[in-house]
Amino acid sequence: MLQDKINALIEEVNHIEIRDAESLESFRLRFISRKGEMSSLFEEFKQVPSEAKRELGQLMNALKQAAEEKLKSSSKALDRERDALAASAIDVTLPSTSETLGSLHPISIVRNEIVRIFERIGFNLSEGPEIESDWYNFTALNFAENHPAREMQDTFFVARHPDTVLRTHTSPVQIRAMEKQSPPIRTLSVGRVYRNETISARSHCMFHQIEGLYVDKNVSFADLKQTLLHFAEAFFGKGTKIRLRPSYFPFTEPSAEMDVYLGTDTPSNYQLTKGTGWLEVLGCGMVHPNVLKNVNIDPEVYSGFAFGLGLERITMRRYGIKDIRNLTENDARFLRQFAGAI
Ligand code: DAH
């Protein structure tokens, strides 16, 4: 029956899947072109009695429409697919975009250099938190309860009673290191410290320190002096002269400050050393027996030395940075100047 044949073809057209240009073309040849299914249907149609022609004619039209719609929608879908593929394709002839490499911060460059100097003579690294208890920041370091030294360091308090502070120096890491390790201890700690100071070109409320600690049997002031001389020569250059001036810190006895001799031959060295040639670099001393007792190390058996230095001033000197605020403003033009350093 012609009617069944047409219905079957309509069914086929509706369900056929057209996935590529080739099947689209064979679909077109079979259902649309004059030489396809249609022409043989017309041959049969001619034989149909005239009273049935009207109904069958409509059915043939429906088949024709279904086939044309299928062709249109499939060809559109294929076009869309092709465009999407083209859009996502990689054009290998395009020049590559270069990645911008970051650079180490000048403070990091100087820190790395100092850490390497001390690592070579057997120091390891210790860490401590930036939010410290009063015990670690002051009491264990032999600051007396109402000692003016607590006021000397303009402390940021996070909470009171019990006091929690932003550490004012890296010395609390000494205590943490001695709690964790037993002598011989040779350790360095690096980090941020905070003091409630007015921010200006020369001072900031946040800066960096490096702390050194050596505890063993028979550690003497001569060992301290030799270690510091080694550091000064490694960092400031061979032949650098140092001098130790008596000073006071609650956690060391005796205490000293170390200056290095830069000379006055360049205007910046003259200015930096206020015409003396000497630059103050660090505080140091022999670990106070009370500090050793606070971490259960017997001061009759062991002795130690410690030192602490600020990173900002020597970093600014090295790179000719005039304003300490450049170090924290994250201006890419400033930071880019340090690209390539390790
Ligand atoms: N903590 C001291 C400060 O911030 C620096 C210092 C001095 C550290 C003497 C030491 C030291 O370890 O022995 O001013």
mmCIF file of C-alpha atoms and ligand atoms in Angstrom, residues 153 168-169 171 174 195 209 211-212 249 251-252 283-285 306-308, ligand 1:
data_model
loop_
_atom_site.group_PDB
_atom_site.id
_atom_site.type_symbol
_atom_site.label_atom_id
_atom_site.label_comp_id
_atom_site.label_asym_id
_atom_site.label_seq_id
_atom_site.Cartn_x
_atom_site.Cartn_y
_atom_site.Cartn_z
ATOM 1 C CA GLN A 153 59.243 48.084 72.938
ATOM 2 C CA THR A 168 57.913 42.799 69.356
ATOM 3 C CA HIS A 169 61.017 40.827 68.385
ATOM 4 C CA SER A 171 63.687 36.547 70.554
ATOM 5 C CA GLN A 174 64.789 31.356 71.189
ATOM 6 C CA ARG A 195 55.922 47.773 67.278
ATOM 7 C CA GLN A 209 64.264 40.417 62.302
ATOM 8 C CA GLU A 211 67.479 35.880 65.560
ATOM 9 C CA GLY A 212 70.452 33.644 66.165
ATOM 10 C CA PHE A 249 69.088 43.560 76.994
ATOM 11 C CA PHE A 251 67.883 38.315 78.111
ATOM 12 C CA THR A 252 71.642 38.610 77.696
ATOM 13 C CA GLY A 283 72.168 43.399 69.304
ATOM 14 C CA CYS A 284 73.799 40.416 70.947
ATOM 15 C CA GLY A 285 75.125 38.906 74.133
ATOM 16 C CA ALA A 306 72.306 35.123 70.959
ATOM 17 C CA PHE A 307 71.968 37.936 68.495
ATOM 18 C CA GLY A 308 69.166 39.730 66.721
HETATM 19 N N1 DAH B 1 65.414 41.362 70.587
HETATM 20 C C1 DAH B 1 66.271 42.525 70.490
HETATM 21 C C2 DAH B 1 65.489 43.680 69.891
HETATM 22 O O1 DAH B 1 64.506 43.438 69.257
HETATM 23 C C3 DAH B 1 67.447 42.228 69.628
HETATM 24 C C4 DAH B 1 68.378 41.297 70.302
HETATM 25 C C5 DAH B 1 69.379 41.778 71.127
HETATM 26 C C6 DAH B 1 68.268 39.938 70.126
HETATM 27 C C7 DAH B 1 70.254 40.927 71.758
HETATM 28 C C8 DAH B 1 69.146 39.078 70.750
HETATM 29 C C9 DAH B 1 70.143 39.592 71.559
HETATM 30 O O2 DAH B 1 69.078 37.750 70.614
HETATM 31 O O3 DAH B 1 71.010 38.737 72.180
HETATM 32 O O4 DAH B 1 65.886 44.798 70.024
#
